[in-house]
Amino acid sequence: MRSKDVARAENSLRDYILEEYSDDVTERERINLYKYKGLSLTIKWEPNVEPNFRVQILSFEASFKIETGQKIEGGLQDNDISMIQKWAKQSSNKTILMRIWVNEAREKKEVKLKPFDMI
């Protein structure tokens, strides 16, 4: 069963992606939502490791710090990196991601969010 925090994070990320593209007619017309259909965000708890999350879009993956949204490693397309960083830097999203890291990932070792599974 998904927790409220996981559901909030999924909803927030999905809404952010859709809003990001809805502001610009050109972007909205060229967005390929199928690209994001398989998007996943994984929060994996490991001892002595700074809180982070991994995003996978298609065959591309990158890790980001929860506290700053800074990319740690990996390679997404530049526009996807920018979008994920902007979303992750929002205070409410940072808080939710940190709560998932502390409360759920520590217990389960890994929590996977799939924001477009509901569409």
Short mmCIF file of N, CA and C in Angstrom, two decimals:
data_model
loop_
_atom_site.label_atom_id
_atom_site.label_comp_id
_atom_site.label_asym_id
_atom_site.label_seq_id
_atom_site.Cartn_x
_atom_site.Cartn_y
_atom_site.Cartn_z
N MET A 1 0.84 -1.18 0.00
CA MET A 1 0.00 0.00 0.00
C MET A 1 0.88 1.25 0.00
N ARG A 2 0.53 2.19 -0.85
CA ARG A 2 1.30 3.43 -0.94
C ARG A 2 0.96 4.35 0.23
N SER A 3 1.96 5.01 0.76
CA SER A 3 1.72 5.95 1.85
C SER A 3 1.22 7.28 1.27
N LYS A 4 0.74 8.12 2.16
CA LYS A 4 0.29 9.46 1.74
C LYS A 4 1.44 10.26 1.17
N ASP A 5 2.63 10.14 1.75
CA ASP A 5 3.79 10.88 1.24
C ASP A 5 4.17 10.43 -0.16
N VAL A 6 4.13 9.14 -0.42
CA VAL A 6 4.46 8.64 -1.75
C VAL A 6 3.42 9.14 -2.75
N ALA A 7 2.16 9.07 -2.40
CA ALA A 7 1.10 9.56 -3.29
C ALA A 7 1.26 11.06 -3.54
N ARG A 8 1.57 11.82 -2.50
CA ARG A 8 1.78 13.27 -2.67
C ARG A 8 2.95 13.56 -3.61
N ALA A 9 4.04 12.84 -3.43
CA ALA A 9 5.21 13.06 -4.28
C ALA A 9 4.90 12.69 -5.73
N GLU A 10 4.21 11.58 -5.94
CA GLU A 10 3.84 11.19 -7.30
C GLU A 10 2.93 12.24 -7.95
N ASN A 11 1.92 12.67 -7.21
CA ASN A 11 1.00 13.68 -7.74
C ASN A 11 1.73 14.98 -8.04
N SER A 12 2.60 15.38 -7.15
CA SER A 12 3.34 16.63 -7.32
C SER A 12 4.22 16.58 -8.56
N LEU A 13 4.94 15.48 -8.75
CA LEU A 13 5.83 15.36 -9.91
C LEU A 13 5.03 15.31 -11.20
N ARG A 14 3.97 14.52 -11.23
CA ARG A 14 3.13 14.44 -12.43
C ARG A 14 2.55 15.81 -12.77
N ASP A 15 1.98 16.49 -11.78
CA ASP A 15 1.40 17.81 -12.02
C ASP A 15 2.45 18.81 -12.48
N TYR A 16 3.63 18.74 -11.89
CA TYR A 16 4.70 19.66 -12.28
C TYR A 16 5.10 19.46 -13.74
N ILE A 17 5.26 18.22 -14.15
CA ILE A 17 5.64 17.95 -15.54
C ILE A 17 4.56 18.45 -16.48
N LEU A 18 3.30 18.16 -16.18
CA LEU A 18 2.22 18.60 -17.05
C LEU A 18 2.12 20.12 -17.09
N GLU A 19 2.29 20.79 -15.95
CA GLU A 19 2.24 22.25 -15.91
C GLU A 19 3.43 22.87 -16.62
N GLU A 20 4.59 22.26 -16.48
CA GLU A 20 5.81 22.76 -17.11
C GLU A 20 5.60 22.89 -18.62
N TYR A 21 4.94 21.93 -19.20
CA TYR A 21 4.72 21.93 -20.63
C TYR A 21 3.48 22.70 -21.04
N SER A 22 2.52 22.86 -20.15
CA SER A 22 1.27 23.54 -20.53
C SER A 22 1.45 25.05 -20.64
N ASP A 23 2.52 25.61 -20.06
CA ASP A 23 2.75 27.06 -20.13
C ASP A 23 3.21 27.52 -21.50
N ASP A 24 3.80 26.65 -22.26
CA ASP A 24 4.37 27.00 -23.54
C ASP A 24 3.70 26.18 -24.63
N VAL A 25 2.99 26.85 -25.54
CA VAL A 25 2.25 26.15 -26.58
C VAL A 25 3.16 25.26 -27.41
N THR A 26 4.33 25.77 -27.76
CA THR A 26 5.27 24.98 -28.56
C THR A 26 5.69 23.73 -27.81
N GLU A 27 6.04 23.89 -26.54
CA GLU A 27 6.44 22.74 -25.73
C GLU A 27 5.29 21.75 -25.58
N ARG A 28 4.10 22.28 -25.33
CA ARG A 28 2.94 21.41 -25.12
C ARG A 28 2.67 20.57 -26.37
N GLU A 29 2.86 21.19 -27.55
CA GLU A 29 2.61 20.46 -28.79
C GLU A 29 3.65 19.39 -29.04
N ARG A 30 4.88 19.60 -28.57
CA ARG A 30 5.91 18.62 -28.87
C ARG A 30 6.15 17.62 -27.74
N ILE A 31 5.50 17.83 -26.59
CA ILE A 31 5.71 16.90 -25.49
C ILE A 31 5.22 15.51 -25.88
N ASN A 32 5.97 14.57 -25.54
CA ASN A 32 5.60 13.18 -25.78
C ASN A 32 5.37 12.56 -24.40
N LEU A 33 4.13 12.55 -23.98
CA LEU A 33 3.84 12.02 -22.65
C LEU A 33 4.22 10.54 -22.53
N TYR A 34 4.32 9.86 -23.65
CA TYR A 34 4.76 8.47 -23.58
C TYR A 34 6.19 8.39 -23.05
N LYS A 35 6.96 9.44 -23.28
CA LYS A 35 8.33 9.50 -22.75
C LYS A 35 8.29 9.40 -21.23
N TYR A 36 7.30 10.04 -20.62
CA TYR A 36 7.21 10.08 -19.16
C TYR A 36 6.35 8.95 -18.59
N LYS A 37 5.68 8.21 -19.44
CA LYS A 37 4.82 7.13 -18.97
C LYS A 37 5.58 6.15 -18.07
N GLY A 38 6.81 5.85 -18.42
CA GLY A 38 7.59 4.91 -17.63
C GLY A 38 8.52 5.57 -16.63
N LEU A 39 8.38 6.88 -16.43
CA LEU A 39 9.24 7.59 -15.48
C LEU A 39 9.13 6.95 -14.10
N SER A 40 10.27 6.76 -13.48
CA SER A 40 10.25 6.28 -12.10
C SER A 40 11.26 7.07 -11.28
N LEU A 41 10.91 7.26 -10.04
CA LEU A 41 11.78 7.94 -9.08
C LEU A 41 11.98 6.97 -7.94
N THR A 42 13.22 6.62 -7.67
CA THR A 42 13.53 5.64 -6.64
C THR A 42 14.32 6.29 -5.51
N ILE A 43 13.84 6.07 -4.31
CA ILE A 43 14.55 6.53 -3.12
C ILE A 43 15.06 5.28 -2.42
N LYS A 44 16.37 5.13 -2.41
CA LYS A 44 16.99 3.94 -1.83
C LYS A 44 17.83 4.36 -0.63
N TRP A 45 17.50 3.83 0.52
CA TRP A 45 18.22 4.18 1.74
C TRP A 45 19.47 3.32 1.86
N GLU A 46 20.58 3.99 2.12
CA GLU A 46 21.83 3.30 2.41
C GLU A 46 22.49 4.03 3.58
N PRO A 47 23.06 3.29 4.51
CA PRO A 47 23.72 3.94 5.65
C PRO A 47 24.91 4.77 5.18
N ASN A 48 25.13 5.88 5.85
CA ASN A 48 26.27 6.76 5.58
C ASN A 48 26.30 7.32 4.17
N VAL A 49 25.14 7.44 3.56
CA VAL A 49 25.04 8.04 2.23
C VAL A 49 24.08 9.22 2.33
N GLU A 50 24.45 10.33 1.70
CA GLU A 50 23.60 11.52 1.71
C GLU A 50 22.26 11.19 1.06
N PRO A 51 21.15 11.67 1.65
CA PRO A 51 19.83 11.39 1.08
C PRO A 51 19.78 11.79 -0.40
N ASN A 52 19.33 10.85 -1.21
CA ASN A 52 19.28 11.10 -2.65
C ASN A 52 18.16 10.28 -3.28
N PHE A 53 17.90 10.59 -4.54
CA PHE A 53 16.92 9.83 -5.30
C PHE A 53 17.42 9.66 -6.72
N ARG A 54 16.93 8.63 -7.37
CA ARG A 54 17.32 8.32 -8.75
C ARG A 54 16.09 8.43 -9.63
N VAL A 55 16.25 9.08 -10.77
CA VAL A 55 15.17 9.22 -11.74
C VAL A 55 15.54 8.46 -12.99
N GLN A 56 14.59 7.70 -13.51
CA GLN A 56 14.78 7.01 -14.78
C GLN A 56 13.68 7.46 -15.74
N ILE A 57 14.12 7.93 -16.92
CA ILE A 57 13.21 8.31 -17.99
C ILE A 57 13.72 7.60 -19.23
N LEU A 58 12.88 6.73 -19.79
CA LEU A 58 13.30 5.86 -20.89
C LEU A 58 14.53 5.08 -20.45
N SER A 59 15.62 5.14 -21.20
CA SER A 59 16.82 4.38 -20.81
C SER A 59 17.85 5.26 -20.11
N PHE A 60 17.47 6.48 -19.77
CA PHE A 60 18.38 7.42 -19.11
C PHE A 60 18.11 7.44 -17.61
N GLU A 61 19.18 7.57 -16.82
CA GLU A 61 19.05 7.63 -15.36
C GLU A 61 20.00 8.68 -14.80
N ALA A 62 19.59 9.28 -13.69
CA ALA A 62 20.47 10.20 -12.98
C ALA A 62 20.07 10.22 -11.51
N SER A 63 21.04 10.50 -10.64
CA SER A 63 20.80 10.62 -9.20
C SER A 63 20.90 12.08 -8.81
N PHE A 64 20.08 12.47 -7.82
CA PHE A 64 20.02 13.85 -7.34
C PHE A 64 20.03 13.86 -5.82
N LYS A 65 20.63 14.90 -5.23
CA LYS A 65 20.60 15.08 -3.78
C LYS A 65 19.22 15.60 -3.39
N ILE A 66 18.65 15.05 -2.34
CA ILE A 66 17.34 15.52 -1.89
C ILE A 66 17.45 16.95 -1.37
N GLU A 67 18.47 17.25 -0.61
CA GLU A 67 18.58 18.56 0.04
C GLU A 67 18.71 19.72 -0.95
N THR A 68 19.44 19.52 -2.04
CA THR A 68 19.72 20.63 -2.96
C THR A 68 19.13 20.45 -4.36
N GLY A 69 18.75 19.24 -4.71
CA GLY A 69 18.29 18.96 -6.06
C GLY A 69 19.43 18.82 -7.06
N GLN A 70 20.65 18.95 -6.58
CA GLN A 70 21.83 18.88 -7.45
C GLN A 70 22.00 17.47 -8.01
N LYS A 71 22.33 17.40 -9.30
CA LYS A 71 22.59 16.10 -9.92
C LYS A 71 23.91 15.56 -9.38
N ILE A 72 23.93 14.30 -8.98
CA ILE A 72 25.12 13.65 -8.45
C ILE A 72 25.85 12.91 -9.55
N GLU A 73 25.10 12.11 -10.29
CA GLU A 73 25.70 11.32 -11.36
C GLU A 73 24.64 10.89 -12.34
N GLY A 74 25.08 10.36 -13.47
CA GLY A 74 24.16 9.84 -14.46
C GLY A 74 23.89 10.84 -15.56
N GLY A 75 23.00 10.47 -16.42
CA GLY A 75 22.72 11.33 -17.56
C GLY A 75 21.30 11.24 -18.05
N LEU A 76 20.54 12.26 -17.76
CA LEU A 76 19.25 12.46 -18.39
C LEU A 76 19.47 13.53 -19.46
N GLN A 77 18.49 13.74 -20.29
CA GLN A 77 18.56 14.83 -21.24
C GLN A 77 18.54 16.15 -20.47
N ASP A 78 19.21 17.18 -20.99
CA ASP A 78 19.36 18.45 -20.27
C ASP A 78 18.03 19.03 -19.81
N ASN A 79 17.02 19.01 -20.68
CA ASN A 79 15.74 19.60 -20.28
C ASN A 79 15.09 18.79 -19.16
N ASP A 80 15.33 17.48 -19.11
CA ASP A 80 14.78 16.66 -18.03
C ASP A 80 15.53 16.90 -16.72
N ILE A 81 16.84 17.08 -16.80
CA ILE A 81 17.63 17.40 -15.61
C ILE A 81 17.12 18.69 -14.99
N SER A 82 16.97 19.70 -15.83
CA SER A 82 16.50 21.01 -15.36
C SER A 82 15.12 20.90 -14.71
N MET A 83 14.22 20.17 -15.35
CA MET A 83 12.87 20.04 -14.84
C MET A 83 12.86 19.32 -13.50
N ILE A 84 13.61 18.22 -13.38
CA ILE A 84 13.66 17.46 -12.12
C ILE A 84 14.28 18.33 -11.02
N GLN A 85 15.34 19.07 -11.34
CA GLN A 85 15.97 19.93 -10.33
C GLN A 85 15.02 21.01 -9.84
N LYS A 86 14.29 21.65 -10.74
CA LYS A 86 13.33 22.69 -10.33
C LYS A 86 12.26 22.09 -9.43
N TRP A 87 11.76 20.92 -9.79
CA TRP A 87 10.74 20.27 -8.97
C TRP A 87 11.30 19.90 -7.60
N ALA A 88 12.48 19.30 -7.58
CA ALA A 88 13.07 18.82 -6.33
C ALA A 88 13.44 19.96 -5.38
N LYS A 89 13.75 21.13 -5.92
CA LYS A 89 14.15 22.27 -5.09
C LYS A 89 12.98 22.94 -4.40
N GLN A 90 11.76 22.66 -4.83
CA GLN A 90 10.60 23.25 -4.17
C GLN A 90 10.52 22.72 -2.74
N SER A 91 10.34 23.61 -1.83
CA SER A 91 10.37 23.29 -0.40
C SER A 91 9.46 22.13 -0.03
N SER A 92 8.23 22.14 -0.51
CA SER A 92 7.29 21.08 -0.14
C SER A 92 7.75 19.72 -0.68
N ASN A 93 8.34 19.70 -1.87
CA ASN A 93 8.81 18.44 -2.44
C ASN A 93 10.03 17.92 -1.70
N LYS A 94 10.93 18.84 -1.31
CA LYS A 94 12.10 18.45 -0.51
C LYS A 94 11.66 17.78 0.79
N THR A 95 10.67 18.40 1.42
CA THR A 95 10.16 17.88 2.69
C THR A 95 9.57 16.49 2.52
N ILE A 96 8.77 16.30 1.50
CA ILE A 96 8.14 15.00 1.26
C ILE A 96 9.20 13.95 0.94
N LEU A 97 10.16 14.29 0.07
CA LEU A 97 11.21 13.33 -0.28
C LEU A 97 12.03 12.94 0.95
N MET A 98 12.32 13.91 1.80
CA MET A 98 13.09 13.61 3.00
C MET A 98 12.30 12.72 3.95
N ARG A 99 10.98 12.96 4.06
CA ARG A 99 10.16 12.11 4.92
C ARG A 99 10.12 10.68 4.38
N ILE A 100 10.04 10.54 3.08
CA ILE A 100 10.06 9.20 2.48
C ILE A 100 11.40 8.53 2.76
N TRP A 101 12.49 9.29 2.61
CA TRP A 101 13.84 8.77 2.87
C TRP A 101 13.96 8.27 4.31
N VAL A 102 13.51 9.09 5.24
CA VAL A 102 13.67 8.79 6.66
C VAL A 102 12.68 7.72 7.14
N ASN A 103 11.42 7.87 6.77
CA ASN A 103 10.38 7.01 7.35
C ASN A 103 10.13 5.72 6.59
N GLU A 104 10.28 5.74 5.28
CA GLU A 104 9.91 4.55 4.51
C GLU A 104 11.10 3.84 3.89
N ALA A 105 11.98 4.58 3.24
CA ALA A 105 13.10 3.94 2.56
C ALA A 105 14.02 3.24 3.56
N ARG A 106 14.17 3.83 4.73
CA ARG A 106 15.03 3.21 5.74
C ARG A 106 14.49 1.84 6.14
N GLU A 107 13.18 1.75 6.24
CA GLU A 107 12.55 0.48 6.63
C GLU A 107 12.51 -0.51 5.46
N LYS A 108 12.11 -0.03 4.30
CA LYS A 108 11.94 -0.92 3.14
C LYS A 108 13.19 -1.04 2.29
N LYS A 109 14.15 -0.17 2.53
CA LYS A 109 15.41 -0.09 1.78
C LYS A 109 15.26 0.58 0.42
N GLU A 110 14.06 0.54 -0.18
CA GLU A 110 13.86 1.19 -1.47
C GLU A 110 12.38 1.49 -1.66
N VAL A 111 12.08 2.71 -2.11
CA VAL A 111 10.71 3.12 -2.40
C VAL A 111 10.70 3.64 -3.83
N LYS A 112 9.80 3.13 -4.64
CA LYS A 112 9.73 3.53 -6.04
C LYS A 112 8.43 4.29 -6.28
N LEU A 113 8.56 5.46 -6.90
CA LEU A 113 7.42 6.29 -7.28
C LEU A 113 7.25 6.20 -8.79
N LYS A 114 6.02 6.03 -9.23
CA LYS A 114 5.73 5.95 -10.66
C LYS A 114 4.54 6.87 -10.93
N PRO A 115 4.80 8.17 -11.08
CA PRO A 115 3.72 9.16 -11.15
C PRO A 115 2.77 9.04 -12.33
N PHE A 116 3.15 8.38 -13.41
CA PHE A 116 2.26 8.30 -14.56
C PHE A 116 1.57 6.93 -14.67
N ASP A 117 1.70 6.09 -13.68
CA ASP A 117 1.02 4.80 -13.72
C ASP A 117 -0.50 4.94 -13.66
N MET A 118 -0.97 6.04 -13.11
CA MET A 118 -2.41 6.23 -12.92
C MET A 118 -3.10 6.74 -14.17
N ILE A 119 -2.34 7.24 -15.15
CA ILE A 119 -2.95 7.84 -16.35
C ILE A 119 -3.26 6.77 -17.36
#
